[in-house]
Amino acid sequence: MDLITFLGLPEGEQWEEFCDYAVFLSKYRDIDITSNIFRLHDFYVELTVDSATETGHHMNAFVDGPRLDKYRQADIDYINEILSLKKID
């Protein structure tokens, strides 16, 4: 299934497809929003929720673009943190 087909589905069927086939990739926590990125077929799905209550799930599906930047930066920050902990002899 491609992104256009997915977006053409009714919301309930989108959630069903998501629950059946999505693969968790990463999490990003901001001050008041928690975002989780998943791979679904050949595109990404981002779920955002209120950090305090873990409610208000919003689904955004996309192929590429600036929405991925925060996850890429988080991975780079994590790698740099690990490398800084490593002692170089």
GROMACS .gro file of C-alpha atoms in nm:
model
   89
    1MET     CA    1   0.000   0.000   0.000
    2ASP     CA    2   0.133   0.343  -0.087
    3LEU     CA    3   0.079   0.673   0.096
    4ILE     CA    4  -0.198   0.801  -0.136
    5THR     CA    5  -0.397   0.480  -0.098
    6PHE     CA    6  -0.351   0.492   0.280
    7LEU     CA    7  -0.468   0.853   0.301
    8GLY     CA    8  -0.774   0.764   0.093
    9LEU     CA    9  -0.890   0.511   0.352
   10PRO     CA   10  -1.150   0.607   0.614
   11GLU     CA   11  -0.989   0.689   0.949
   12GLY     CA   12  -1.092   0.360   1.109
   13GLU     CA   13  -0.931   0.161   0.830
   14GLN     CA   14  -0.615   0.373   0.858
   15TRP     CA   15  -0.590   0.283   1.228
   16GLU     CA   16  -0.651  -0.083   1.145
   17GLU     CA   17  -0.376  -0.083   0.882
   18PHE     CA   18  -0.147   0.100   1.124
   19CYS     CA   19  -0.210  -0.147   1.409
   20ASP     CA   20  -0.160  -0.448   1.181
   21TYR     CA   21   0.156  -0.343   0.996
   22ALA     CA   22   0.337  -0.047   1.156
   23VAL     CA   23   0.687  -0.092   1.297
   24PHE     CA   24   0.809   0.140   1.573
   25LEU     CA   25   1.130   0.329   1.488
   26SER     CA   26   1.188   0.608   1.738
   27LYS     CA   27   1.043   0.843   2.000
   28TYR     CA   28   1.094   1.216   2.047
   29ARG     CA   29   0.977   1.398   2.360
   30ASP     CA   30   0.930   1.773   2.356
   31ILE     CA   31   0.806   1.992   2.643
   32ASP     CA   32   0.437   1.910   2.598
   33ILE     CA   33   0.422   1.667   2.303
   34THR     CA   34   0.553   1.315   2.262
   35SER     CA   35   0.602   1.201   1.903
   36ASN     CA   36   0.653   0.843   1.792
   37ILE     CA   37   0.764   0.756   1.440
   38PHE     CA   38   0.668   0.430   1.273
   39ARG     CA   39   0.742   0.273   0.936
   40LEU     CA   40   0.429   0.160   0.751
   41HIS     CA   41   0.483  -0.002   0.412
   42ASP     CA   42   0.691   0.253   0.214
   43PHE     CA   43   0.616   0.564   0.422
   44TYR     CA   44   0.630   0.696   0.779
   45VAL     CA   45   0.351   0.757   1.029
   46GLU     CA   46   0.403   0.994   1.319
   47LEU     CA   47   0.177   0.970   1.623
   48THR     CA   48   0.175   1.271   1.852
   49VAL     CA   49   0.023   1.274   2.200
   50ASP     CA   50   0.005   1.512   2.493
   51SER     CA   51   0.308   1.427   2.710
   52ALA     CA   52   0.130   1.487   3.040
   53THR     CA   53  -0.184   1.283   2.975
   54GLU     CA   54  -0.073   1.051   2.690
   55THR     CA   55  -0.404   1.133   2.519
   56GLY     CA   56  -0.502   1.299   2.195
   57HIS     CA   57  -0.342   1.068   1.941
   58HIS     CA   58  -0.288   1.244   1.607
   59MET     CA   59  -0.168   1.052   1.305
   60ASN     CA   60   0.041   1.216   1.032
   61ALA     CA   61   0.156   1.008   0.737
   62PHE     CA   62   0.438   1.121   0.507
   63VAL     CA   63   0.723   0.997   0.289
   64ASP     CA   64   1.005   1.238   0.373
   65GLY     CA   65   1.070   1.596   0.477
   66PRO     CA   66   1.124   1.814   0.782
   67ARG     CA   67   0.911   1.595   1.013
   68LEU     CA   68   1.198   1.343   1.011
   69ASP     CA   69   1.458   1.599   1.123
   70LYS     CA   70   1.384   1.575   1.496
   71TYR     CA   71   1.428   1.199   1.488
   72ARG     CA   72   1.751   1.225   1.292
   73GLN     CA   73   1.886   1.485   1.535
   74ALA     CA   74   1.787   1.272   1.833
   75ASP     CA   75   1.982   0.980   1.690
   76ILE     CA   76   2.287   1.200   1.631
   77ASP     CA   77   2.267   1.337   1.985
   78TYR     CA   78   2.243   0.983   2.125
   79ILE     CA   79   2.543   0.866   1.921
   80ASN     CA   80   2.747   1.167   2.033
   81GLU     CA   81   2.653   1.100   2.395
   82ILE     CA   82   2.767   0.739   2.367
   83LEU     CA   83   3.091   0.838   2.199
   84SER     CA   84   3.164   1.098   2.467
   85LEU     CA   85   3.130   0.829   2.735
   86LYS     CA   86   3.384   0.611   2.562
   87LYS     CA   87   3.738   0.659   2.687
   88ILE     CA   88   4.004   0.697   2.422
   89ASP     CA   89   4.344   0.555   2.524
   0.00000   0.00000   0.00000
